[in-house]
Amino acid sequence: MIEEEMKGNNGLCSKGFRSCFFSNGTMVTYCGGLPLAVKVLGGLLANKKYTVEEWKRVYDNIQTQIIRSDDNKQDSVYRVLYLSYEDLPMHLKHCFLCLAYFPENYKIRVNRLYYLWAAEGIITSSCDEPTIQESGEEYLEELVRRNMVIAEKDFTSWRWDSCQMHDMMRGVCLYEAKKENFLQVIKAPTTSTSTVNAHTRRSRRLAVHGGNALNMLGCKSNKKARSVLCFESDSNLLKQSAQGFQNLQLLRVLDLSLARFGGRIPSGIGKLIHLRFLSLYMTNISHLPSSLRNLKLLLYLNLFSECPVHVPNIFKEMVELRYLWLPFSMDDKTKLELSNLVNLEFLCGLNSENCSITDLRGMTRLRTLVVLEGKYTSEILASSLRELRNLERFHLSTNIQSDEAYEVDFIWNFIHLRDLDMWMHMTRLPEHSRFPPNLASISLRECRMEEDPLPILEKLLHLQSVELSYSAFVGRKMVCSKGGFPQLRELILMVLKELEEWVIEEGSMPCLRTLHIEVCDKLKEIPEGLKYIISLKELEISGMDKEWNEKLVSGGESYYKVQHIPSVQFNY
């Protein structure tokens, strides 16, 4: 396993390495039979390019470090994991220690993590440098390669989506964070105020786990705190936070996701002028204070809420913003000017009622853009979006009640686009040659197309996920042709109420793994050609006539079409 982890090391002296590390099995013994420790040791050694003599010195050094554990197997395993931390360059040590903020078994969304790293000063970004996301991916990639972090990728974009740590590696992370006074974890109700006071005089980073622990942040001993992240808070924080904001004016990071403020957040938050990172995600706030306009150094601002929110026009001077997630719904009085936010890399929640889509014209660094339902003309859309050539993910929703049909030829400009979601009326799709060349995922909803879209979509060679839903297609028949969809892994057909016939030719969709069919009332039967798709692992059928179940179960007249699929599920 160690050798497998080291395959990428072209400078490895095989003879020297084998003689040192496998002659008596000592190194593997120190790993205690734990695959994680073996992988971590392999990841550590993969960075080394030495001669036989140098490998012996590395071996002796590692053995000296591990032998301090006095033959305790578990201690020796932890020493192996600790060595991987010791071998990190300084910036990656800082990245790794930031993971100590998060609770056990917590799935960390990588976008949140990257901008946290940026707010901590680990990542810098200017107009002529990589984006925060690009730099963050590079750092996370290295931690994953060293087997210090477990991460999952979005199969359509092949970018990291979330990450977490093995419990033993997390133990190393927490130990080092505490030893270096990197951060203090406050657990309510188990952590006393006196304990918090003692530790926060030394640590400038606080992770608040649960309960009403935020009331401890009002202590004067916290005045030097630089970062506060709250998890699982279950109390009304309005009064607690008012005092806390007064004492935390050096903060660079404040994450209050899922906290509760009883509708309003104190205006004192506007005094935290050093903030780079602020999350008020799902905090049940109905009004944001105008004092937020003072936070001119913000890189990350998450205001997402499912409830209507009044947002003052606070963004004019937030020119450093890289990430902005607006509330899903804003009241009628909210009118925002966003044209100065030319450094944005992520923008979600823009709509025509509260914002002007023409403000997008200068946001050429955008990688992710989500435009909510609004009233736009095809011409305004095209002129506002034409220059956004770096987009990788684009979701667009227009007024679906409108009879106006949109032309979407402008998507050709998005040459880096991987993920496209359009909820809008359009008479036709552009020709396949007018689509971005590397498009991997497309969702079409409420399009009301009368021509079968599959002959165009199946020619997009990199497509891995397709969703057609809510009357995206209103015709009778769809055909998947031989050789079409060569890389498609996921297909969703949902609420296509006029669809009667679906033909799959042999040789179509050779890589399909997941198929979901839901509420296609007039679809008579499962396609005959499904029997040819031997790659299919999961078929889910929801909201269809019970005859489908009778035909497709073992012994049914159409069972032969699905008998090769490991998982066939019916939901009513």
mmCIF file with all atom_site columns, C-alpha atoms in Angstrom, residues 20-31:
data_model
loop_
_atom_site.group_PDB
_atom_site.id
_atom_site.type_symbol
_atom_site.label_atom_id
_atom_site.label_alt_id
_atom_site.label_comp_id
_atom_site.label_asym_id
_atom_site.label_entity_id
_atom_site.label_seq_id
_atom_site.pdbx_PDB_ins_code
_atom_site.Cartn_x
_atom_site.Cartn_y
_atom_site.Cartn_z
_atom_site.occupancy
_atom_site.B_iso_or_equiv
_atom_site.pdbx_formal_charge
_atom_site.auth_seq_id
_atom_site.auth_comp_id
_atom_site.auth_asym_id
_atom_site.auth_atom_id
_atom_site.pdbx_PDB_model_num
ATOM 1  C CA . CYS A 1 20 ? 15.011 0.619  4.419  1.00 0.00 ? 20 CYS A CA 1
ATOM 2  C CA . PHE A 1 21 ? 11.261 0.344  4.712  1.00 0.00 ? 21 PHE A CA 1
ATOM 3  C CA . PHE A 1 22 ? 10.320 -3.246 3.902  1.00 0.00 ? 22 PHE A CA 1
ATOM 4  C CA . SER A 1 23 ? 13.285 -5.396 4.960  1.00 0.00 ? 23 SER A CA 1
ATOM 5  C CA . ASN A 1 24 ? 11.798 -6.244 8.351  1.00 0.00 ? 24 ASN A CA 1
ATOM 6  C CA . GLY A 1 25 ? 8.307  -4.791 8.159  1.00 0.00 ? 25 GLY A CA 1
ATOM 7  C CA . THR A 1 26 ? 9.088  -2.280 10.889 1.00 0.00 ? 26 THR A CA 1
ATOM 8  C CA . MET A 1 27 ? 7.470  0.718  9.266  1.00 0.00 ? 27 MET A CA 1
ATOM 9  C CA . VAL A 1 28 ? 4.235  -1.108 8.527  1.00 0.00 ? 28 VAL A CA 1
ATOM 10 C CA . THR A 1 29 ? 4.236  -2.434 12.099 1.00 0.00 ? 29 THR A CA 1
ATOM 11 C CA . TYR A 1 30 ? 4.424  1.112  13.405 1.00 0.00 ? 30 TYR A CA 1
ATOM 12 C CA . CYS A 1 31 ? 1.294  1.850  11.395 1.00 0.00 ? 31 CYS A CA 1
#
